[in-house]
mmCIF file of C-alpha atoms and ligand atoms in Angstrom:
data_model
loop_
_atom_site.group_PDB
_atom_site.id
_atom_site.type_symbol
_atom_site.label_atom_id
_atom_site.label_comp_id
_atom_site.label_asym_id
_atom_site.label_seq_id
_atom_site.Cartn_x
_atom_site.Cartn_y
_atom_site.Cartn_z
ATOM 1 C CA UNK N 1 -70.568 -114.124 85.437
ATOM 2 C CA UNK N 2 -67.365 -115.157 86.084
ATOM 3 C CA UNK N 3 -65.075 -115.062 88.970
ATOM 4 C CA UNK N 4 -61.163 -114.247 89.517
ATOM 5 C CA UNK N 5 -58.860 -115.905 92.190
ATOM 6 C CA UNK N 6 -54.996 -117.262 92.451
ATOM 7 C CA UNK N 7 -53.505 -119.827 94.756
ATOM 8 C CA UNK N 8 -51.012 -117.160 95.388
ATOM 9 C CA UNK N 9 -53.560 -115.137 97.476
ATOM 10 C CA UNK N 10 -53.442 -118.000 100.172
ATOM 11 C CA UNK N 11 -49.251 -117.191 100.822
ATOM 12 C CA UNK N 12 -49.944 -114.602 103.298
ATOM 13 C CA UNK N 13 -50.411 -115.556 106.689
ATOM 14 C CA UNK N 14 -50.166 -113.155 109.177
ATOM 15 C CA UNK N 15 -48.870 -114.193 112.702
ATOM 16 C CA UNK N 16 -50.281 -111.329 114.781
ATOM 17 C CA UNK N 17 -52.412 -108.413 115.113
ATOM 18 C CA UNK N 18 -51.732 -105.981 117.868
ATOM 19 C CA UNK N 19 -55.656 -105.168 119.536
ATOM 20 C CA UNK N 20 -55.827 -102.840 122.168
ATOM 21 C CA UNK N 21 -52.423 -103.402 123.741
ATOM 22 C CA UNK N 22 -52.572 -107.093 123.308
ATOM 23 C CA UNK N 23 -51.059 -109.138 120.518
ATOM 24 C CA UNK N 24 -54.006 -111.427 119.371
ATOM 25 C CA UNK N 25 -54.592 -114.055 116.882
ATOM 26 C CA UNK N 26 -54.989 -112.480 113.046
ATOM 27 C CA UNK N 27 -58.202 -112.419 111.883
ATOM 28 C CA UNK N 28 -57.360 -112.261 107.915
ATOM 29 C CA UNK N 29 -56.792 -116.429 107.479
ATOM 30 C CA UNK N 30 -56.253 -118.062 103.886
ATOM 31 C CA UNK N 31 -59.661 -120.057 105.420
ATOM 32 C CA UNK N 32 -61.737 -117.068 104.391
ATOM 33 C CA UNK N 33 -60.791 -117.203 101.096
ATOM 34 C CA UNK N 34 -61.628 -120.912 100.815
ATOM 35 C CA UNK N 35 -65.274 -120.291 102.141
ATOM 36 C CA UNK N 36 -66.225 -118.072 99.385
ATOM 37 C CA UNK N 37 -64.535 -120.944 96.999
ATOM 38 C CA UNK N 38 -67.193 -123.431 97.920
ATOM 39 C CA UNK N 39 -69.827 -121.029 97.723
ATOM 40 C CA UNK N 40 -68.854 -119.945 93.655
ATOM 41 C CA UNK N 41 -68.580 -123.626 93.268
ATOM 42 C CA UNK N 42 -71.921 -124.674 94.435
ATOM 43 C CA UNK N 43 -73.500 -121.878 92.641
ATOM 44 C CA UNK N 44 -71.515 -123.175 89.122
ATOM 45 C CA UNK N 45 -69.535 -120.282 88.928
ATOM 46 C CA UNK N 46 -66.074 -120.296 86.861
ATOM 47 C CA UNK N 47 -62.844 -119.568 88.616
ATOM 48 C CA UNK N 48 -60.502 -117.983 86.585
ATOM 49 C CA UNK N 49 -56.366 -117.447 87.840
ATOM 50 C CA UNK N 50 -56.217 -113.878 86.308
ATOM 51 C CA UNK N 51 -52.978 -113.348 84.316
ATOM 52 C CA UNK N 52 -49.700 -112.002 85.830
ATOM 53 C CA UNK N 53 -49.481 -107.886 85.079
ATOM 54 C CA UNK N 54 -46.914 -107.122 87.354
ATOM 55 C CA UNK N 55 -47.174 -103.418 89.130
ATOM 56 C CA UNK N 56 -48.244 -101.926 85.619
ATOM 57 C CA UNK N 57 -52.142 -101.745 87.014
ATOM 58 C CA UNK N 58 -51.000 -100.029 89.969
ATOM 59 C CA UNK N 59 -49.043 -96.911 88.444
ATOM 60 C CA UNK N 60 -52.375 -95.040 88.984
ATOM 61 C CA UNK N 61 -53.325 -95.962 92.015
ATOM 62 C CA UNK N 62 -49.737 -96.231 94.590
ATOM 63 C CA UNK N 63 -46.413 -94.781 94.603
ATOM 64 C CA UNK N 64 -43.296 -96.043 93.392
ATOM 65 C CA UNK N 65 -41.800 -95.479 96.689
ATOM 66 C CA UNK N 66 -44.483 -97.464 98.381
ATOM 67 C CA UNK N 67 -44.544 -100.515 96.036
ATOM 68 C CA UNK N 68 -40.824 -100.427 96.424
ATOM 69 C CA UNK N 69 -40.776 -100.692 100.002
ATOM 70 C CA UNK N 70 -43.755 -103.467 100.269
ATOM 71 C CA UNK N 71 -41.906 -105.326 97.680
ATOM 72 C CA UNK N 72 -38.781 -105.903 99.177
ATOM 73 C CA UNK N 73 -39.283 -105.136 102.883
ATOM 74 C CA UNK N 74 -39.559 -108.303 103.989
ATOM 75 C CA UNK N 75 -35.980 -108.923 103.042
ATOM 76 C CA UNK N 76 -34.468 -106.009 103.507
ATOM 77 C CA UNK N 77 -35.744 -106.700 107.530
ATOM 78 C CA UNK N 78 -34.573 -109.980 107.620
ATOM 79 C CA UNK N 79 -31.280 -108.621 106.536
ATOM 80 C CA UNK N 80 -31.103 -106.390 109.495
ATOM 81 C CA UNK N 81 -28.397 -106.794 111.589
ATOM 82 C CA UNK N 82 -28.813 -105.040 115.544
ATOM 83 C CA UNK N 83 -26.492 -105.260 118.589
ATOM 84 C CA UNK N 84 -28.469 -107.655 121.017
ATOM 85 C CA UNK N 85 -31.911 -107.803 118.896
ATOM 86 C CA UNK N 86 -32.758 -109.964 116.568
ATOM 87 C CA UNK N 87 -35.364 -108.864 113.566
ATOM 88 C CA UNK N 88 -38.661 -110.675 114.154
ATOM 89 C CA UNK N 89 -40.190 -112.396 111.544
ATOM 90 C CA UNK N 90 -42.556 -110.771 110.101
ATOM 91 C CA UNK N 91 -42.496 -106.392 109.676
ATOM 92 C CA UNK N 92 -44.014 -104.544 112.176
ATOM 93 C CA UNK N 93 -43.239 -100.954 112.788
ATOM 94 C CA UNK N 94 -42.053 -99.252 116.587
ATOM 95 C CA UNK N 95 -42.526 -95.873 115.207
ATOM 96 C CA UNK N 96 -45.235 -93.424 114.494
ATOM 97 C CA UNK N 97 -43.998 -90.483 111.684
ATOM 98 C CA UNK N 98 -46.209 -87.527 112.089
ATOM 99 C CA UNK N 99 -48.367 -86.214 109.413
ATOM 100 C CA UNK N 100 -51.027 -83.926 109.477
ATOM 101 C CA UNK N 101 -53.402 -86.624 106.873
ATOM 102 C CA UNK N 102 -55.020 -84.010 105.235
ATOM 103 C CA UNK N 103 -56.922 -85.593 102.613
ATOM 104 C CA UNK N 104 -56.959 -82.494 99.983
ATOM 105 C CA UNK N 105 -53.222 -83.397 100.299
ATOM 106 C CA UNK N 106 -52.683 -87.079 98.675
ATOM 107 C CA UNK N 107 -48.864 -87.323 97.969
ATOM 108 C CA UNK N 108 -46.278 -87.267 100.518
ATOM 109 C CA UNK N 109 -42.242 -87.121 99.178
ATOM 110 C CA UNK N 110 -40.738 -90.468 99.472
ATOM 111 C CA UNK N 111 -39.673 -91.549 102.895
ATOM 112 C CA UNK N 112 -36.108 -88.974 103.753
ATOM 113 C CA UNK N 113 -34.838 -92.087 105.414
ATOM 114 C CA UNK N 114 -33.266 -95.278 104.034
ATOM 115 C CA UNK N 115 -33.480 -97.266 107.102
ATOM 116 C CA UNK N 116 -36.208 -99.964 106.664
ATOM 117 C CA UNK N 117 -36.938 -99.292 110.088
ATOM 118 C CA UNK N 118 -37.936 -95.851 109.546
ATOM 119 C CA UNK N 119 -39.790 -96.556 106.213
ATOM 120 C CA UNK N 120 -41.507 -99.453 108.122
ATOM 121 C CA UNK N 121 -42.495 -96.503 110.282
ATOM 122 C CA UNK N 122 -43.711 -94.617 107.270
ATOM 123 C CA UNK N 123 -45.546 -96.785 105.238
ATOM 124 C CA UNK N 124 -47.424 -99.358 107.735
ATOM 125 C CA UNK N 125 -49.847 -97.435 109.369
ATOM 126 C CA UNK N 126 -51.022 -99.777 111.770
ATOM 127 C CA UNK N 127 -50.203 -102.626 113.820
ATOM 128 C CA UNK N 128 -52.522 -104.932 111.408
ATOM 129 C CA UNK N 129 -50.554 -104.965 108.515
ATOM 130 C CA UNK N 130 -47.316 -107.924 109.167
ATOM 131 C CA UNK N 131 -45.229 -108.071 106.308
ATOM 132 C CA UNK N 132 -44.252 -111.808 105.925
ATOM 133 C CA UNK N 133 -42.510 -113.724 103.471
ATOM 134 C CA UNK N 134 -45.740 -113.689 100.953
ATOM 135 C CA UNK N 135 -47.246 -110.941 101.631
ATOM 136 C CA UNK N 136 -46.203 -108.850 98.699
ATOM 137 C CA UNK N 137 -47.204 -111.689 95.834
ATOM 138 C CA UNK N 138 -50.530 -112.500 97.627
ATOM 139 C CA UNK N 139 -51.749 -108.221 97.927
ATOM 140 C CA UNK N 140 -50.103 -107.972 94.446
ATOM 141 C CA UNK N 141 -51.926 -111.007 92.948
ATOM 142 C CA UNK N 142 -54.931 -110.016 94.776
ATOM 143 C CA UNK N 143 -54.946 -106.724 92.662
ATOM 144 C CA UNK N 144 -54.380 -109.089 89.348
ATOM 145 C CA UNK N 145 -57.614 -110.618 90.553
ATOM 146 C CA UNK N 146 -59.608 -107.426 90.178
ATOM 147 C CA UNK N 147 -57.585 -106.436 86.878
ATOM 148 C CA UNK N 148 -58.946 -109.537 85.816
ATOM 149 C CA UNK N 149 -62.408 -108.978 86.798
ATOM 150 C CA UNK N 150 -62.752 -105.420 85.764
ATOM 151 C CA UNK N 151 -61.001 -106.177 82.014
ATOM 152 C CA UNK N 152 -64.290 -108.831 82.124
ATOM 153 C CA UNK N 153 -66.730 -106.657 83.554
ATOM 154 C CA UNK N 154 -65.492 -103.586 80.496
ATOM 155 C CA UNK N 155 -65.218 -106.321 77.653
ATOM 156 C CA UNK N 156 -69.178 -107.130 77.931
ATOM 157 C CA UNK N 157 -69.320 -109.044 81.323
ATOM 158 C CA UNK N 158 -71.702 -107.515 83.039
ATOM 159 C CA UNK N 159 -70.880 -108.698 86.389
ATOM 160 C CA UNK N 160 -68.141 -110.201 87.527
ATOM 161 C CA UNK N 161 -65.997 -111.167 90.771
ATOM 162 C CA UNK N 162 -62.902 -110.391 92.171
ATOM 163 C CA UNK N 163 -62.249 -112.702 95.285
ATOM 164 C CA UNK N 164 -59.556 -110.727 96.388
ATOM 165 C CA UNK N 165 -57.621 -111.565 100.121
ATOM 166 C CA UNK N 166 -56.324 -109.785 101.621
ATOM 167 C CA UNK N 167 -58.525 -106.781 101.490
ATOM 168 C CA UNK N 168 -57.458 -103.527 99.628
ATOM 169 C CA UNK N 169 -60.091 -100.502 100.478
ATOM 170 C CA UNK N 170 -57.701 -99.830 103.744
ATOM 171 C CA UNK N 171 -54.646 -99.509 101.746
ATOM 172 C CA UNK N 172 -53.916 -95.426 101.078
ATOM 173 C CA UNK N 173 -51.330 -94.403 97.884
ATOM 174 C CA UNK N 174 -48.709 -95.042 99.886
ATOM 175 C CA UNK N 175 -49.802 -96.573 103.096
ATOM 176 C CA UNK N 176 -50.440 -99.798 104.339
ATOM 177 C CA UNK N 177 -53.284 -100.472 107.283
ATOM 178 C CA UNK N 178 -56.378 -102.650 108.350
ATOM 179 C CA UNK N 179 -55.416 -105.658 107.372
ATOM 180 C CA UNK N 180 -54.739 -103.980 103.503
ATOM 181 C CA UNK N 181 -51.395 -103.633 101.720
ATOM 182 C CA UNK N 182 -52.771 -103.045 98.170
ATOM 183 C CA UNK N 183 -55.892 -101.597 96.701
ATOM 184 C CA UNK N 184 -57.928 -103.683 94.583
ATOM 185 C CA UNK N 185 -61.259 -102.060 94.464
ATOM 186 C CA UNK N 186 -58.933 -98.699 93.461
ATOM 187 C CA UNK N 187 -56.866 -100.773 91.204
ATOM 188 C CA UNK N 188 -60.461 -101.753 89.266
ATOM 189 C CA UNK N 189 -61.500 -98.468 89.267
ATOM 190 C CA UNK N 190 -58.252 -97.307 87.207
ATOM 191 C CA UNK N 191 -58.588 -100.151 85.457
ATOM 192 C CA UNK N 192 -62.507 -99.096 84.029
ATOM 193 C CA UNK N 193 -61.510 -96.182 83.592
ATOM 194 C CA UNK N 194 -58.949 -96.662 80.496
ATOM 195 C CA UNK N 195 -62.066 -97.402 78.770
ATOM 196 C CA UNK N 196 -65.205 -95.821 80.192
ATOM 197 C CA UNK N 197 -65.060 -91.742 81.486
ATOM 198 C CA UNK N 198 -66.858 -91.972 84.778
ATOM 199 C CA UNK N 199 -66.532 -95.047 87.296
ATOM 200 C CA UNK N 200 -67.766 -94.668 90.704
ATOM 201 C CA UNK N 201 -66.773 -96.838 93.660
ATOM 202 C CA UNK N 202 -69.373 -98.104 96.227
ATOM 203 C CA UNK N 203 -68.082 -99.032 98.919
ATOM 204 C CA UNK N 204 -70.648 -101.547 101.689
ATOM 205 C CA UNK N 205 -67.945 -103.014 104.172
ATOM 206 C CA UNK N 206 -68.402 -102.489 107.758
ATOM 207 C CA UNK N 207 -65.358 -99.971 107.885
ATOM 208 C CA UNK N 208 -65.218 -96.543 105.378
ATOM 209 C CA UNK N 209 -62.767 -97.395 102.726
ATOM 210 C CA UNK N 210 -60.106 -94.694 103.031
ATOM 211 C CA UNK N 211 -58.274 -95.037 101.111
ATOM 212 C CA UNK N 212 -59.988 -95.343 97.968
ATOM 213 C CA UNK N 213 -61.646 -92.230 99.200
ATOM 214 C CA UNK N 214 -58.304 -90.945 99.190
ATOM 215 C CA UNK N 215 -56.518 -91.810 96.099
ATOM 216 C CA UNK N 216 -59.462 -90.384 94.305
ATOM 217 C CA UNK N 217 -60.191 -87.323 96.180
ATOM 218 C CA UNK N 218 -59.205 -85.072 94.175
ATOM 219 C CA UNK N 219 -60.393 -86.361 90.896
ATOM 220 C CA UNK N 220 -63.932 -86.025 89.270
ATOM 221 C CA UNK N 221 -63.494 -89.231 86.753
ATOM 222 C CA UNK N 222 -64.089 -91.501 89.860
ATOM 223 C CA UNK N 223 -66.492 -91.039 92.579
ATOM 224 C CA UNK N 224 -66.696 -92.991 95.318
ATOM 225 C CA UNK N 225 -68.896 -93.442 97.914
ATOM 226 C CA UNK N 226 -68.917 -95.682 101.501
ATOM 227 C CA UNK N 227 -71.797 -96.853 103.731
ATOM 228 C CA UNK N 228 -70.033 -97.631 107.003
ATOM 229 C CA UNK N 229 -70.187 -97.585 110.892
ATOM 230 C CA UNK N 230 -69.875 -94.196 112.237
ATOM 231 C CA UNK N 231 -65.891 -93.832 112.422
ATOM 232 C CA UNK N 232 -65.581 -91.768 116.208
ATOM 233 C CA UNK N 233 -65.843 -95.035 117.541
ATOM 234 C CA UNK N 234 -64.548 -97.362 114.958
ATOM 235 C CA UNK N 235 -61.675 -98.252 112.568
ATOM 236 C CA UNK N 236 -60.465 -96.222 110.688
ATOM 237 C CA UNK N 237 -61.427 -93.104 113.132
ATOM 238 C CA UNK N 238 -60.410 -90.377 111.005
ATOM 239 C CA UNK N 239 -61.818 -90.178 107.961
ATOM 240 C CA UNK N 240 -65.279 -91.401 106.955
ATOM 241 C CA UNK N 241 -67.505 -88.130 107.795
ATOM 242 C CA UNK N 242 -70.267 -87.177 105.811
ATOM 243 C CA UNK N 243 -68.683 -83.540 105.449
ATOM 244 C CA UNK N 244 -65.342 -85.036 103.183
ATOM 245 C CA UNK N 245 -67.202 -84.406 100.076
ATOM 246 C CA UNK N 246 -64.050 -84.319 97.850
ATOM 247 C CA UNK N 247 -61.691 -81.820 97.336
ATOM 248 C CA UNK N 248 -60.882 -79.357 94.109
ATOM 249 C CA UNK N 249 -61.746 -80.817 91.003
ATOM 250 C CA UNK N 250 -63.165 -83.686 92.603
ATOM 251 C CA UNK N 251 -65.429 -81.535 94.929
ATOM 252 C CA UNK N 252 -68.831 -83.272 94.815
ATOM 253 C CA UNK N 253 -67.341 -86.832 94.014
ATOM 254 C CA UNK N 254 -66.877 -88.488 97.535
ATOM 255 C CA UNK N 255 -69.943 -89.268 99.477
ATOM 256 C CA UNK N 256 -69.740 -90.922 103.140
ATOM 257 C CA UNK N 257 -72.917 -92.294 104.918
ATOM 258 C CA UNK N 258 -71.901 -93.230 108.789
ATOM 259 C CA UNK N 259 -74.372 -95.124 110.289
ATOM 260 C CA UNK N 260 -75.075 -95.226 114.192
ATOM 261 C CA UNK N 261 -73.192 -98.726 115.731
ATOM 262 C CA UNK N 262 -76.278 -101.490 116.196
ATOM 263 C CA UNK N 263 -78.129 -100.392 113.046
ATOM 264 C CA UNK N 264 -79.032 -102.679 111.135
ATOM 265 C CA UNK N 265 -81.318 -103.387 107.862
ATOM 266 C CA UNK N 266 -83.472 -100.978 107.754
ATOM 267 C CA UNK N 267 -81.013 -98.095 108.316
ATOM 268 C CA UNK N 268 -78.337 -99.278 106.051
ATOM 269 C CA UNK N 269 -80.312 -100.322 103.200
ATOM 270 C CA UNK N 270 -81.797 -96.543 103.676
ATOM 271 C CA UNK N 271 -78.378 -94.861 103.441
ATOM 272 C CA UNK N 272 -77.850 -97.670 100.081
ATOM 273 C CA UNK N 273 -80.807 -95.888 99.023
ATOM 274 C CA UNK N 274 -79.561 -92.268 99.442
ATOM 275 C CA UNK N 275 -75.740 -93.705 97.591
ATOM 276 C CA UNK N 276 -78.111 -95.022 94.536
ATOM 277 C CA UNK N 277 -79.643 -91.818 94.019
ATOM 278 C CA UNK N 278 -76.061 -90.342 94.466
ATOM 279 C CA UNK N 279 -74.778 -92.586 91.743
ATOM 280 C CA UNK N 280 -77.715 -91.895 89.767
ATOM 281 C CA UNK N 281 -77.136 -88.326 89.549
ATOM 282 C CA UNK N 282 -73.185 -89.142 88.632
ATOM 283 C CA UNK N 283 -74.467 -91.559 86.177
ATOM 284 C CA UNK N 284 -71.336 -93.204 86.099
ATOM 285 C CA UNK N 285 -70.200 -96.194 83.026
ATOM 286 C CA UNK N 286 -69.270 -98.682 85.472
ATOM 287 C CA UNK N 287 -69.123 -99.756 89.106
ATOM 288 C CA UNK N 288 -66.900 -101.021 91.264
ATOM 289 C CA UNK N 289 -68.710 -103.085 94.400
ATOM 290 C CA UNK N 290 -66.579 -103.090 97.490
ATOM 291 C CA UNK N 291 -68.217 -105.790 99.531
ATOM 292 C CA UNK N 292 -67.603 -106.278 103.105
ATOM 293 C CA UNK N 293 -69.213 -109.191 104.801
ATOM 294 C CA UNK N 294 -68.153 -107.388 108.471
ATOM 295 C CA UNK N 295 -71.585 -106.084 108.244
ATOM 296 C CA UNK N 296 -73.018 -109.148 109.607
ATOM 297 C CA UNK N 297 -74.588 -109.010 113.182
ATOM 298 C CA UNK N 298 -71.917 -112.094 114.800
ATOM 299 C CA UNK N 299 -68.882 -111.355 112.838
ATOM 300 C CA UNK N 300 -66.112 -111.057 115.394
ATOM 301 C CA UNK N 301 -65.123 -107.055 114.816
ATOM 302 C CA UNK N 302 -68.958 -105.949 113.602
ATOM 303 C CA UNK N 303 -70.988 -103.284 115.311
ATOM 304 C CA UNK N 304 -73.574 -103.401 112.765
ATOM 305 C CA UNK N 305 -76.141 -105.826 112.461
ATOM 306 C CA UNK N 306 -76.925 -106.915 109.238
ATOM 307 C CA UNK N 307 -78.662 -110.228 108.119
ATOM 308 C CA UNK N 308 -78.527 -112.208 105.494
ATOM 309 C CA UNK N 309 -81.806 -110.688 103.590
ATOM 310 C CA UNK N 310 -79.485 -107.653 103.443
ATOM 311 C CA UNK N 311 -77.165 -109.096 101.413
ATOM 312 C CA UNK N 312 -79.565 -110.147 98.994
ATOM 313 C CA UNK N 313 -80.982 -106.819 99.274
ATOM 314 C CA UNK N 314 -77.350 -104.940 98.197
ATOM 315 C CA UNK N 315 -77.375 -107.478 95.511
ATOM 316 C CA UNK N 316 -80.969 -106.319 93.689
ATOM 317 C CA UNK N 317 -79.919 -102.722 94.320
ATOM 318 C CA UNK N 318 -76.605 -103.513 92.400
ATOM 319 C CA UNK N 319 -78.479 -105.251 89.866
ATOM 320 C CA UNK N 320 -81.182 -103.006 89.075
ATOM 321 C CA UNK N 321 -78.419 -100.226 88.047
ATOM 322 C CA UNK N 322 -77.643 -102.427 84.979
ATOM 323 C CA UNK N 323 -73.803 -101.138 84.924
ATOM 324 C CA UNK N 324 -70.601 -103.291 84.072
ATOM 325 C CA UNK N 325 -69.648 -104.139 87.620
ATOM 326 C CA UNK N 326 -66.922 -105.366 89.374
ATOM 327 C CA UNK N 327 -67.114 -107.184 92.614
ATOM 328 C CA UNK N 328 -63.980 -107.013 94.802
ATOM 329 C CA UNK N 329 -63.717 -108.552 97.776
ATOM 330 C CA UNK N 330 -63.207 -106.885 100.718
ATOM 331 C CA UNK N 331 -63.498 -107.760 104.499
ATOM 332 C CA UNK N 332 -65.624 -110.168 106.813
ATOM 333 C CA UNK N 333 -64.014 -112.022 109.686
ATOM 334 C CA UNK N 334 -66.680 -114.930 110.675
ATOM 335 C CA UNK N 335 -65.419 -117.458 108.083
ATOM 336 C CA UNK N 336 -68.280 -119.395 108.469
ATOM 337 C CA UNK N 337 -70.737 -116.684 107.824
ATOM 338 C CA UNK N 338 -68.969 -114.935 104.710
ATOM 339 C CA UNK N 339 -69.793 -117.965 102.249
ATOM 340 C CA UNK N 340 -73.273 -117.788 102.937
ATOM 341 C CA UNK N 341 -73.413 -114.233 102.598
ATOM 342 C CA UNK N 342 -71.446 -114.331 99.111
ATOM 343 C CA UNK N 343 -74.330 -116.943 98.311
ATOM 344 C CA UNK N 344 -76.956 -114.562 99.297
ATOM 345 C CA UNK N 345 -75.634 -111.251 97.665
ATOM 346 C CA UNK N 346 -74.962 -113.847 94.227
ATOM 347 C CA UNK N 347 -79.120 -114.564 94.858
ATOM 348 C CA UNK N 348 -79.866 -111.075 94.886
ATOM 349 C CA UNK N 349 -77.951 -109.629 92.171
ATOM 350 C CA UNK N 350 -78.802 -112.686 89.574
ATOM 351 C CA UNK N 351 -81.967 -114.526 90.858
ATOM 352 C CA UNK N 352 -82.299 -116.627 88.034
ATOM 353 C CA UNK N 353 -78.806 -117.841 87.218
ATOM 354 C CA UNK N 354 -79.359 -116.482 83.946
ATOM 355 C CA UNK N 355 -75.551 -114.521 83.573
ATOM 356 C CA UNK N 356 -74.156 -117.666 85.349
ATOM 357 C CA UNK N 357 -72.085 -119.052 82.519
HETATM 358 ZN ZN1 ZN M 401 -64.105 -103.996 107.036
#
């Protein structure tokens, strides 16, 4: 097994996070990133910088007008020049575009407006997402990461790791939010699929990944499927339900399992149960693991409550499907936990060490 990181994922760090009315400290450090370091280091596992491919994995997965705007906001709203206001420092958008988010519906037109402003408005959907100086080259190299992993995972792998920061499974086709700017796990998912014909995404973070689920709605070559904390009470509210089952051609090919807030093991190992028979049944060529440590019963922004055992317990299940896999990254928030729960999940899926090397 090997794993995929750059340096260049550490760049972005976010000032700010706006919670309930209050700006509060972010929650997406570089540290996290760091923690799951040691933890592939003590278990002998390489690190590998993957190479640079540019947007070229993303043409698939985001708009041009989106990677546009991400790419060269930052500048564009330093650049700014208002009467009496200064731009702050990082991108943060004071407006809220209506649109009616109708998932059988994936592409908006571009933004009508030039103003940065108003595209800031368009294309950061949430108060989580700062653009800073870095922030393109880390999301973007944190894609490259599980490029890197998935071109593995296809060429014989078996397994292997994207440790990707920030987090992707947030980030829509052309919208930014929860902490996400970029998709990875999608990004791996288009990557499989230039050589196998069915991929499916499983997604076992705290939150449902939207947008994966949306930038493959409509398709039947990818299916993707999310065990996550009922959304009418938690991010990202509207989406996640188990009736989105997929729309068109890709009717049948989205699953969603929302579990009551305070389950724990039992229940969400149960609903992994129910998306392994689902993925049987698809009996897809290779996986993509999105894997949330937010799970965990004292991360700071959980309402599960998962133990460790669980981890190791997602890790057999992943395992005993015997598919290429990629592993990307996604969130958990209690730096101190997330190592350890890498370590566990690593346990699970390989007990012996055997596909170490
Ligand atoms: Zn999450």
């Amino acid at each position: 097994m090997k794993a995929f990181f750059s340096e260049e994922q550490l760049l972005h760090t976010p000032r700010q996070f706006m919670r309930l009315g209050r700006i509060c400290a972010p929650t997406d450090l570089p540290s996290r990133a760091e923690s799951l370091r040691g933890t592939l280091a003590a278990r002998g596992i390489a690190v590998e910088t993957p190479p640079d491919y540019g947007r070229s994995p993303l043409a698939d997965v985001h708009s041009p007008d989106y990677l546009d705007y991400l790419e060269n906001a930052h500048a564009r709203w330093r650049a700014l020049e208002m009467p009496g206001v200064e731009p702050g420092e990082e991108v943060l958008p004071n407006l809220s575009p209506y649109h009616n988010g109708r998932v059988e519906q994936p592409r908006r037109s571009p933004c009508p407006s030039p103003s940065v402003v108003a595209q800031t408005g368009y294309y950061l959907s949430d108060l989580s997402c700062p653009i800073g100086p870095h922030t393109w080259r880390s999301a973007l190299r944190s894609t490259h990461s599980a490029v890197a992993a998935a071109d593995h995972a296809a060429g014989g792998g078996g397994f292997a790791y994207a440790l990707c920061r920030p987090s992707g499974h947030h980030a829509h086709r052309d919208r930014a939010g929860g902490f996400c700017y970029l998709n990875s796990s999608a990004a791996a998912a288009s990557r499989l699929r230039q050589t196998r014909s069915r991929v499916a995404v499983l997604d076992v973070d705290a939150h449902h990944g939207d947008g994966t689920q949306q930038i493959f709605y409509l398709r039947p070559d990818v299916m993707t499927i999310s065990v996550h904390a009922d959304p009418a009470g938690y991010y990202p509210f509207y989406t996640g339900y188990a009736h989105e089952r997929g729309h068109g051609a890709g009717e049948g090919c989205n699953l969603n399992l929302p579990l009551p807030h305070g389950s724990g093991n039992a229940a969400f190992l149960q609903a992994l149960d129910q998306a392994m028979a689902a993925l049987a049944a698809y009996a897809p060529e290779a996986l993509v693991l999105a894997l949330g440590f937010d799970t965990y019963k004292d991360d700071p922004i959980s309402v599960l409550r998962l133990d460790m055992d669980a981890y190791r317990q997602i890790g057999a299940r992943v395992a005993a499907l015997g598919l290429p896999t990629v592993i990307v990254q996604e969130g958990g928030y209690m730096v101190q936990a997330i190592g350890p729960a890498l370590d566990a999940f690593l346990q699970g899926l390989d007990p012996t060490g055997a596909r170490r090397a």
